[in-house]
CSV table of C-alpha atoms and ligand atoms in Angstrom, one decimal:
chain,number,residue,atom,x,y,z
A,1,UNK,CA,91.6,114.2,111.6
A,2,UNK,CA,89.0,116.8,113.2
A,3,UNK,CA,89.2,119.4,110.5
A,4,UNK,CA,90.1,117.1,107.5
A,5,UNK,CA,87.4,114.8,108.1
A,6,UNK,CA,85.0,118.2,108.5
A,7,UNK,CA,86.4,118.9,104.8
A,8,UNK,CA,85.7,115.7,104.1
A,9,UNK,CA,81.5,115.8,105.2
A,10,UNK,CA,81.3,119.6,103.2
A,11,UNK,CA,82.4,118.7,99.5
A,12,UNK,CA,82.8,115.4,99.4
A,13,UNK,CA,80.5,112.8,102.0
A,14,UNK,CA,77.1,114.5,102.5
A,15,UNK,CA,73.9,113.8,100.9
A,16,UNK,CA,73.5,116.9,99.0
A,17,UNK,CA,77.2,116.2,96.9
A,18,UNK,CA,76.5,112.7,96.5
A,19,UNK,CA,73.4,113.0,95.0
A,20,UNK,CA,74.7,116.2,93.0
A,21,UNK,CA,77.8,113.5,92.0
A,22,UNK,CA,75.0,110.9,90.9
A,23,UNK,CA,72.4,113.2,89.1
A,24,UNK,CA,73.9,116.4,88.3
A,25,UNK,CA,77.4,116.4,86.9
A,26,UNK,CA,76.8,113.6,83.7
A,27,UNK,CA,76.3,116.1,81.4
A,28,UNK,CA,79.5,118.0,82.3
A,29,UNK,CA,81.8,114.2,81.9
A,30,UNK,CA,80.3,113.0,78.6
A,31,UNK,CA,81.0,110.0,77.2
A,32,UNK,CA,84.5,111.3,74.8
A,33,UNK,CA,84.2,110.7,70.6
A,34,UNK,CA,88.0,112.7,70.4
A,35,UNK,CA,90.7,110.3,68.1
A,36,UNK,CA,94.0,109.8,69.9
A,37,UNK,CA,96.4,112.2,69.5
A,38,UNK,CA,98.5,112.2,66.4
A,39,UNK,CA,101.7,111.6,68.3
A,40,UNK,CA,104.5,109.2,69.7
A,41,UNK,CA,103.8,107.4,73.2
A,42,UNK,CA,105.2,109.9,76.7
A,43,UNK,CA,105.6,108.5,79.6
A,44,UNK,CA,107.0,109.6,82.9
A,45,UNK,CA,110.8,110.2,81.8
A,46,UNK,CA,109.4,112.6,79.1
A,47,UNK,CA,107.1,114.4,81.4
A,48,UNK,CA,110.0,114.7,83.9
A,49,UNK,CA,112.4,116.2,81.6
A,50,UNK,CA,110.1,118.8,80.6
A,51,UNK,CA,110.1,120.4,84.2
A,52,UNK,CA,106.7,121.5,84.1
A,53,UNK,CA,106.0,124.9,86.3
A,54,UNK,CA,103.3,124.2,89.4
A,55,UNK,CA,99.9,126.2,86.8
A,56,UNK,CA,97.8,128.5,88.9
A,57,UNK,CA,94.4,126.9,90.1
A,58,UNK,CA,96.1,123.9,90.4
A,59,UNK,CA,96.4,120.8,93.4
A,60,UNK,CA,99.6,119.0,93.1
A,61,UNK,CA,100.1,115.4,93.7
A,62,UNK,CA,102.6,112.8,93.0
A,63,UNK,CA,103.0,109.6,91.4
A,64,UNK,CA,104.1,106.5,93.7
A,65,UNK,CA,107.9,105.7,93.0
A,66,UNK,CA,109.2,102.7,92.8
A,67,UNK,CA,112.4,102.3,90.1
A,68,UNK,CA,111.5,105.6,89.6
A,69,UNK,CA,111.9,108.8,91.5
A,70,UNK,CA,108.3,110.5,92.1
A,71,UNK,CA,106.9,112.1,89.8
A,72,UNK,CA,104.8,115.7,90.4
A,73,UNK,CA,101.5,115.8,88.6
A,74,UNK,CA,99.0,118.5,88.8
A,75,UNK,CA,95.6,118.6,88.6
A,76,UNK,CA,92.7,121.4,87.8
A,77,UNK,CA,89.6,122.0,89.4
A,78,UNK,CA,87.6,119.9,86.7
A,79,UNK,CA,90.2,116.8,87.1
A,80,UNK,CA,89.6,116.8,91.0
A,81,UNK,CA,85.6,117.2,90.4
A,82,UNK,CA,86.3,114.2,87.8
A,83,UNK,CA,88.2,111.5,90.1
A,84,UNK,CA,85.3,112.0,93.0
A,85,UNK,CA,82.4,111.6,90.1
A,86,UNK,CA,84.4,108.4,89.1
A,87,UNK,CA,84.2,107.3,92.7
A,88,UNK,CA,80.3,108.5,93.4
A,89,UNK,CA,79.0,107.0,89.7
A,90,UNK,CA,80.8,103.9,90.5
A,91,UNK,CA,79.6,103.4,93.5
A,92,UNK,CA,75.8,104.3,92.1
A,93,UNK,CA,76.1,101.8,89.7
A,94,UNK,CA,76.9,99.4,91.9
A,95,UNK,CA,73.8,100.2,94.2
A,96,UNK,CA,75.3,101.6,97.4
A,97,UNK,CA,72.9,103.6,99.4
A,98,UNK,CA,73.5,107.9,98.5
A,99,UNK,CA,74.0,107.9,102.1
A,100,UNK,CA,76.2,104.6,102.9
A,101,UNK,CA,77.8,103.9,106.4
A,102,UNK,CA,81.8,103.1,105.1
A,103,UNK,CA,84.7,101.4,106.8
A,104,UNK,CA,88.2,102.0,105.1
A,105,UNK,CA,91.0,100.2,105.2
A,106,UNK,CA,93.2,101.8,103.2
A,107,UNK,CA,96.5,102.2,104.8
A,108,UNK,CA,95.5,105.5,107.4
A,109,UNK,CA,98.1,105.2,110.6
A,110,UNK,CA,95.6,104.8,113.3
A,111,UNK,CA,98.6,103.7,116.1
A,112,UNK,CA,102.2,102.6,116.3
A,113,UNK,CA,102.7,99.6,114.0
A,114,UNK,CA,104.4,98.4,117.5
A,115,UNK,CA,101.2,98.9,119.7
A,116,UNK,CA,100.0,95.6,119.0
A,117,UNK,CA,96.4,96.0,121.1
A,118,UNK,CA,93.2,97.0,120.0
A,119,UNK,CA,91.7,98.9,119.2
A,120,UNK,CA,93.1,99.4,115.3
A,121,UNK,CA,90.4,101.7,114.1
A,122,UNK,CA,89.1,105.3,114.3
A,123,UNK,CA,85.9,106.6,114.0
A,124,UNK,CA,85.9,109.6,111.9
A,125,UNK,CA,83.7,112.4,113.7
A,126,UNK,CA,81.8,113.9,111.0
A,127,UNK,CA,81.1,111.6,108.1
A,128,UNK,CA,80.9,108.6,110.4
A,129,UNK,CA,83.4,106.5,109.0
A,130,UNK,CA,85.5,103.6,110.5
A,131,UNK,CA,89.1,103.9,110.0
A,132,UNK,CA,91.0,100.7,109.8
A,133,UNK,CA,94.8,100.3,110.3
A,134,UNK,CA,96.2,98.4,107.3
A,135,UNK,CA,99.6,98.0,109.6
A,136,UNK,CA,98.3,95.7,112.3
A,137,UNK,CA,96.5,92.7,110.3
A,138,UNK,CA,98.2,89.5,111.6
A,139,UNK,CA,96.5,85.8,112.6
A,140,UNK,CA,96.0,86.9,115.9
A,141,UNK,CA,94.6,90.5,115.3
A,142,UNK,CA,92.2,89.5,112.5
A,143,UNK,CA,88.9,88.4,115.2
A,144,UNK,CA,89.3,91.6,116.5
A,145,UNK,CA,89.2,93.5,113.4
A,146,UNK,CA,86.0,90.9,112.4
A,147,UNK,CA,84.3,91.5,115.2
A,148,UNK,CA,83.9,95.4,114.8
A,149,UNK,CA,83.4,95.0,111.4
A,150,UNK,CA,80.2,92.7,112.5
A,151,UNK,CA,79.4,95.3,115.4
A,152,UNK,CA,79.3,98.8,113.1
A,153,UNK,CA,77.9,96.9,109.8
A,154,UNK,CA,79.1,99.1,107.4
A,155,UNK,CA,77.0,99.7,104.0
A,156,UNK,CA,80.7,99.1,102.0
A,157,UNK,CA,84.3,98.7,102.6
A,158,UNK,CA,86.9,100.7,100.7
A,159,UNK,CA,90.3,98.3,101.2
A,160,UNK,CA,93.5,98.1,99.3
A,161,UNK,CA,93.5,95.0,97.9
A,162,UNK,CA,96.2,93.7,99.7
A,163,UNK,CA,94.7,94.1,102.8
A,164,UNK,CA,90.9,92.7,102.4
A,165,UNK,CA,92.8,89.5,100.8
A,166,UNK,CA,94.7,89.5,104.0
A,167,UNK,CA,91.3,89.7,106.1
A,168,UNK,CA,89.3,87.8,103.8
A,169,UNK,CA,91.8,84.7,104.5
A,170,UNK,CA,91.5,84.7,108.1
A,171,UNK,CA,87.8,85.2,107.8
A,172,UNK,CA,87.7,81.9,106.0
A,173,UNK,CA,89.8,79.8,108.4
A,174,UNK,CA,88.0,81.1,110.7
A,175,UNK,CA,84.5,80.8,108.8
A,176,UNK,CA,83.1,84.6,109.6
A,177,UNK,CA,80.7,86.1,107.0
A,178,UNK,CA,79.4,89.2,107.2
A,179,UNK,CA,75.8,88.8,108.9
A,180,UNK,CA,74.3,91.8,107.6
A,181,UNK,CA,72.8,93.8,104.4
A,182,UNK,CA,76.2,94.3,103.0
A,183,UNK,CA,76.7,96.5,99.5
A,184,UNK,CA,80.4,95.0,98.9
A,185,UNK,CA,84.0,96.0,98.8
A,186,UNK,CA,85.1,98.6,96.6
A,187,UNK,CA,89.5,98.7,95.9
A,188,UNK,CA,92.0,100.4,94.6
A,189,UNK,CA,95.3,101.2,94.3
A,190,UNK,CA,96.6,98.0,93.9
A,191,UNK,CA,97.2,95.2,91.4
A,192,UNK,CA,94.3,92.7,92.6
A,193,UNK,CA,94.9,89.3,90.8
A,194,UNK,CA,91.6,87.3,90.1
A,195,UNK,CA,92.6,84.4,92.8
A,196,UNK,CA,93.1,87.2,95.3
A,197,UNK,CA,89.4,88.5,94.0
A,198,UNK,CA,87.8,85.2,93.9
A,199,UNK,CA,88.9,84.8,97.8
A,200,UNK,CA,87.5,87.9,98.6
A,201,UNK,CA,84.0,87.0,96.8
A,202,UNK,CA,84.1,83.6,98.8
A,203,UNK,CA,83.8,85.9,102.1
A,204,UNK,CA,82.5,89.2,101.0
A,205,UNK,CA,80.2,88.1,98.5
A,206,UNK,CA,80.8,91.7,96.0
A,207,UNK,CA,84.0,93.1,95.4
A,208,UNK,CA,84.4,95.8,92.5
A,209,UNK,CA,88.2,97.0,91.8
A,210,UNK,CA,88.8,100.2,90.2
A,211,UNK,CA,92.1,100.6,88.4
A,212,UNK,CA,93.4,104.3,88.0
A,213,UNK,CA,97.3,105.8,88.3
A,214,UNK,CA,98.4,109.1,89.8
A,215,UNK,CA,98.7,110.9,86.2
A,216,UNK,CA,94.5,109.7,85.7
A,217,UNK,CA,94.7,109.2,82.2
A,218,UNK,CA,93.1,106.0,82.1
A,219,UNK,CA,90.0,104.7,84.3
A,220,UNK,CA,88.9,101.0,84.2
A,221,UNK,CA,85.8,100.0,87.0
A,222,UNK,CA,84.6,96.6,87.1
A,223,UNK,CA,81.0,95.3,86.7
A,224,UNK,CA,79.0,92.9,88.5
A,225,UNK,CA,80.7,89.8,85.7
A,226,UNK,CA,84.6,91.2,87.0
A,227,UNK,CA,85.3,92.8,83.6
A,228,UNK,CA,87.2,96.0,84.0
A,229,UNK,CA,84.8,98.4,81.3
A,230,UNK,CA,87.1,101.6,80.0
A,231,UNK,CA,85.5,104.6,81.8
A,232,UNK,CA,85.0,105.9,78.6
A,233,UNK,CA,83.8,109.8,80.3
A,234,UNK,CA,87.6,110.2,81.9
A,235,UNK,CA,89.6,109.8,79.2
A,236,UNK,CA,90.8,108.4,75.5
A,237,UNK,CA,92.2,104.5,76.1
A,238,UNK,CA,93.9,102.7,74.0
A,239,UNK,CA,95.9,99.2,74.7
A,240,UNK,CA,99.4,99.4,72.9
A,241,UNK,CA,101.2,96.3,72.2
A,242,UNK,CA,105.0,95.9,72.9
A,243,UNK,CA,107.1,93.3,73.6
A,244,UNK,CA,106.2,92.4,76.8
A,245,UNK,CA,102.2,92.2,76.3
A,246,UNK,CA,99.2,95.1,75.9
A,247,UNK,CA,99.6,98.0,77.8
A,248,UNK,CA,97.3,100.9,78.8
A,249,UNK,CA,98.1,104.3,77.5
A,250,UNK,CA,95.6,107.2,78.1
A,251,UNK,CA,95.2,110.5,77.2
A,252,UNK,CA,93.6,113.2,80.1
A,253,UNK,CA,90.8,115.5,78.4
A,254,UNK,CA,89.5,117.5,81.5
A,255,UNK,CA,93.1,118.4,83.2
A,256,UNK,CA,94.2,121.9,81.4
A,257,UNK,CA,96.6,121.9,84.9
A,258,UNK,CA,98.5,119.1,83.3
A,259,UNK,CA,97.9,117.7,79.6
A,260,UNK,CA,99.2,113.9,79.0
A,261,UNK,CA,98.7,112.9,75.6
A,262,UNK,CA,99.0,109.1,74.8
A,263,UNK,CA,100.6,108.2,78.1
A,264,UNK,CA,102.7,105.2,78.9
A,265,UNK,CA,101.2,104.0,82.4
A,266,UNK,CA,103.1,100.8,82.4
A,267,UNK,CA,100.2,98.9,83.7
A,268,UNK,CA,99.7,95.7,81.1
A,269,UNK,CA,96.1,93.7,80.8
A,270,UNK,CA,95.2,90.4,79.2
A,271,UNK,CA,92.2,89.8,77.7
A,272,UNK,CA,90.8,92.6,76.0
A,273,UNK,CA,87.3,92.8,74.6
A,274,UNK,CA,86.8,95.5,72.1
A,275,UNK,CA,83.4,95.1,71.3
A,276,UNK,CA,82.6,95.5,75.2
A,277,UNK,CA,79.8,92.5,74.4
A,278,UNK,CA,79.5,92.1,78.7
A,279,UNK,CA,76.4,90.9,79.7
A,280,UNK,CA,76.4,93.1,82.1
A,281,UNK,CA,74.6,95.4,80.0
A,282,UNK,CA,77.3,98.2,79.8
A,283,UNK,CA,79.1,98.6,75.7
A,284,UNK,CA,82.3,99.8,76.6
A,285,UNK,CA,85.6,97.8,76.0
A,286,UNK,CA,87.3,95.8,78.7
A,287,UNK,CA,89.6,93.9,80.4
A,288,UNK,CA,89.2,90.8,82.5
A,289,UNK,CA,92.6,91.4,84.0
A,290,UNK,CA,95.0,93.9,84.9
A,291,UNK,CA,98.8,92.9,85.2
A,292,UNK,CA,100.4,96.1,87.1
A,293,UNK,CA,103.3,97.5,86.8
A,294,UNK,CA,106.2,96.7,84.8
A,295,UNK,CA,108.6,96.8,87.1
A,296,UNK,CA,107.2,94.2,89.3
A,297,UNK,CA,109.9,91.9,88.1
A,298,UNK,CA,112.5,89.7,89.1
A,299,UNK,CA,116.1,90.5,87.7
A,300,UNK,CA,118.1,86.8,86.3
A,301,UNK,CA,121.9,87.2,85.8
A,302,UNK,CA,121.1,86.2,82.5
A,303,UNK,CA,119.1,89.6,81.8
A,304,UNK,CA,115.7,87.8,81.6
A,305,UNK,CA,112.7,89.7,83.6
A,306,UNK,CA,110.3,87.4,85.1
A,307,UNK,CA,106.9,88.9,86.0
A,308,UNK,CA,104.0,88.4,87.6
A,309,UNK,CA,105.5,86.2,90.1
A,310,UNK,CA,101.8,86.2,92.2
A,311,UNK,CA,100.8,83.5,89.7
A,312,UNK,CA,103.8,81.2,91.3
A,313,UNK,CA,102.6,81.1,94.4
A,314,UNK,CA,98.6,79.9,93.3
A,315,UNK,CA,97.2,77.4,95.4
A,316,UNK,CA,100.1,77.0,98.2
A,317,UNK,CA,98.5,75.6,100.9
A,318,UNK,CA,99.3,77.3,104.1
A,319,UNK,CA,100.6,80.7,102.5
A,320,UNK,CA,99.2,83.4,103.8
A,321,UNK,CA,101.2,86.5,102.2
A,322,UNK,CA,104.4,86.0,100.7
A,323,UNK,CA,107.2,89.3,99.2
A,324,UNK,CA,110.2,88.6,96.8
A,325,UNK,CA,113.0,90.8,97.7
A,326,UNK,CA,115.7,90.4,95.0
A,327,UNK,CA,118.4,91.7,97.5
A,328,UNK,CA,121.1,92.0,94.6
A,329,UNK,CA,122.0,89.8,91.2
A,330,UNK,CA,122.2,86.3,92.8
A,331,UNK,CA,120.1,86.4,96.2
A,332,UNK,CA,116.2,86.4,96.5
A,333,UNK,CA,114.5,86.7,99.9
A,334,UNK,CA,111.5,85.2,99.9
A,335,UNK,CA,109.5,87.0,103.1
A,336,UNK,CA,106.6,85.1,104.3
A,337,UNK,CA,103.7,85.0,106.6
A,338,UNK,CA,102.6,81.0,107.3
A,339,UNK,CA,98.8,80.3,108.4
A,340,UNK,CA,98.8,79.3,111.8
A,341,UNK,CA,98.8,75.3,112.2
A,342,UNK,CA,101.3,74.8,109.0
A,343,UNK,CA,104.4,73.5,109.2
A,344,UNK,CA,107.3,75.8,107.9
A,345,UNK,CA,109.5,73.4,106.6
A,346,UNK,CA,106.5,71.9,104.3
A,347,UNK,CA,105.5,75.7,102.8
A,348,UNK,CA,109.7,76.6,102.4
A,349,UNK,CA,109.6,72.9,100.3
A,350,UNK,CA,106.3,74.1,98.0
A,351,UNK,CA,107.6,78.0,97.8
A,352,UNK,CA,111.2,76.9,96.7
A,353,UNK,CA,109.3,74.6,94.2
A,354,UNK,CA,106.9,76.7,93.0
A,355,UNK,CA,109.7,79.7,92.4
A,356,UNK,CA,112.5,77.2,90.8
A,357,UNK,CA,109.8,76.6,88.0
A,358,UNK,CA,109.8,80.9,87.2
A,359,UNK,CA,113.3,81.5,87.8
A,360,UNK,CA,115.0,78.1,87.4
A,361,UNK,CA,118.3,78.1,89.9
A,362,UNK,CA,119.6,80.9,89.0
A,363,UNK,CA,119.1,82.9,92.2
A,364,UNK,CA,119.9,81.9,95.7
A,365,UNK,CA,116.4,81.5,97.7
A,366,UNK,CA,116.4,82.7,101.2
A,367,UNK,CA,113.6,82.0,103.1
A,368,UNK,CA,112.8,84.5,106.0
A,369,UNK,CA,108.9,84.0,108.0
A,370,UNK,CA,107.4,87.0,109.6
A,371,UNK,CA,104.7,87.9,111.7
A,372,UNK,CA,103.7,90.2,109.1
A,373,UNK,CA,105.0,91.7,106.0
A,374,UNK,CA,105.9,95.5,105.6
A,375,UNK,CA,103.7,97.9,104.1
A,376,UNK,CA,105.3,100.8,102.1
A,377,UNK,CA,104.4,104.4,103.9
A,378,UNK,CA,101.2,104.3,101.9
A,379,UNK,CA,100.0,101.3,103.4
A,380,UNK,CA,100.8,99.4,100.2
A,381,UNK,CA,101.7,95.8,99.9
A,382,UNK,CA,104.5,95.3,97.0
A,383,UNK,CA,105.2,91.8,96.2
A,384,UNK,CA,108.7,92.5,94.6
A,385,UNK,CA,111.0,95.1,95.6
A,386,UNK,CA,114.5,94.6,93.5
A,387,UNK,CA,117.1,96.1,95.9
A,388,UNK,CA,120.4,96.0,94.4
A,389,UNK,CA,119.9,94.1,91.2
A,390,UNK,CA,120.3,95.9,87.6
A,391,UNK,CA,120.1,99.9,88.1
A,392,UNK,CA,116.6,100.3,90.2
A,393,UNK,CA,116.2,101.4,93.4
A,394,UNK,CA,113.1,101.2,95.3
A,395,UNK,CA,111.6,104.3,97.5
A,396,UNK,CA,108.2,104.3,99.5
B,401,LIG,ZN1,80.4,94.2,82.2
């Protein structure tokens, strides 16, 4: 923590490389006029198969697997110096002072997940930031993660979406707003549905999602109206129709460590705006939602996948996080957390309902409450994980 986060003040948290970020790279991350590749879509099986060698002047990193093994993807210098830009010109845009006081919640092991007392942050010696543990959020530890948040007033938060929705719920039972200047909450690295956004607003006021993947051939930020605007500087974009919806394929420019051309992330969107006619003043094409991953289904005997399965649970009263775990063909566990003062029995009835409408009865429903639900090694939330069912398999 000592020597990264000393790393972390030299090239990327001080206010000489932010304001070099802000004012000085632009010119080197224009906005891109290159046509799409004349060539068929790639995804991560083709990639994989090609058994790329590690280039020199190269950083590896790895894609997060889920029915698929991990996948090794490599970036150059430039594509590093590209990813923090994204992150510095978003955060520009969106006013946040050059030198910002940030607390992060982002899935860093602070403790045990079984040391259940505070504290469940870190103060990070050199940049000044406030770690917070994404493993610990529960009912009962939520006022003392509110109350430091209210003590060290931090310019923004940086949260996986999962996890501020978790927060921002307590916060409203328990009817805490933030009682100072506060810039807003910037995510990533999770799909963050719009009801799950609009709670967040209700608490934090501003919350701006950025959507990226591992390979970074695609960028999408959102403005101040919630449309996610193509970052049109980091890459070509284009939204590919199948038959399951519009997907995002992208093609890297600045990565010679790693070309992708026309690249299958599997992430689908709905409501696409080519004209990028936001009022928000900014001309590139967007999105005004982002879908995730693919393989965020549910698995019927019958063959049928059945997505999006957040949507089902909209307006539950009493639900505070809820996972589907398709244990094998016939049998879904249906792991959930239950806002103090509700009665079990009641949210079991509304879930069971809610669920036969998706899937009909052609799964089993096991209902199983928790304290809390699991987070992957990452600190991720996934709200399906297939076990057993068809031929997937599901790693951290
Ligand atoms: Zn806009």
């Amino acid at each position: 923590m000592f020597v990264k986060d000393f790393l972390w003040l030299l090239f990327k948290e001080n206010l000489l490389i932010n304001w070099v970020y802000r004012h000085m790279l632009g010119s080197s991350f224009p906005v891109l006029q290159q046509r799409v590749p004349a060539c068929e879509l790639s995804d991560k099986g083709s990639y994989k198969a090609s058994k790329l060698k590690k280039p020199i002047f190269s950083v590896a990193g790895y894609t997060s697997g889920t029915t698929n093994q991990p996948m090794t993807v490599y970036r150059s210098v430039k594509s590093i110096l590209l990813e923090e830009y994204m992150v510095k010109t978003f955060l520009a845009l969106h006013r946040v002072p050059l030198k910002a006081k940030i607390a992060v919640l982002r899935g860093d092991m602070i403790k045990a997940s079984t040391d259940n007392t505070p504290p469940f942050w870190r103060f990070a010696p050199f940049t000044g930031r406030v770690f917070f543990s994404s493993f610990h959020l529960s009912p009962e530890n939520v006022p003392a993660y509110l109350q430091q948040l209210s003590k060290e007033k931090p310019d923004i938060i940086m949260a996986y979406p999962s996890s501020i929705t978790f927060l921002a719920k307590q916060a409203k039972l328990l009817g805490w707003v933030p009682d100072w200047s506060f810039s807003g909450v910037f995510t990533s690295s999770e799909t963050f549905t719009p009801e799950n956004q609009q709670i967040c607003r209700e608490v934090f006021g501003k919350v701006f999602d950025h959507y990226g993947q591992a390979e970074r051939v695609a960028a999408l930020q959102q403005c101040a109206f919630g449309h996610y605007h193509v970052r049109e500087d980091y890459s070509v974009v284009e939204f590919v129709d199948d038959e399951h919806g519009t997907k995002i394929v992208g093609t890297n420019v600045h990565n010679s460590a790693m070309p992708l051309r026309r690249y299958d992330t599997g992430d689908y969107i709905e409501g696409l705006n080519k004209l990028g006619n936001c009022p928000c003043g900014n001309h590139a094409p967007y999105v005004t939602r982002i879908l995730g991953r693919d393989d965020d289904y549910l698995l019927l005997p019958d063959g049928r996948h059945i997505g999006r399965m957040d949507v089902a649970f909209k307006g539950i009263a009493g639900l505070l996080e809820c996972q589907l775990v398709q244990a094998d063909d016939k049998t879904l566990e249906v792991h959930f957390v239950l806002e103090p003062s509700h009665d079990p029995a009641q949210l079991e009835q509304d879930l069971a309902a809610a669920l036969q409408q998706r899937v009909g009865d052609m799964l089993d429903l096991k209902f199983i409450q928790q304290r809390s639900i699991a987070r992957t090694k990452a600190g991720k939330f996934r709200s399906v994980i297939r076990l057993n069912a068809g031929n997937s398999s599901v790693s951290n």
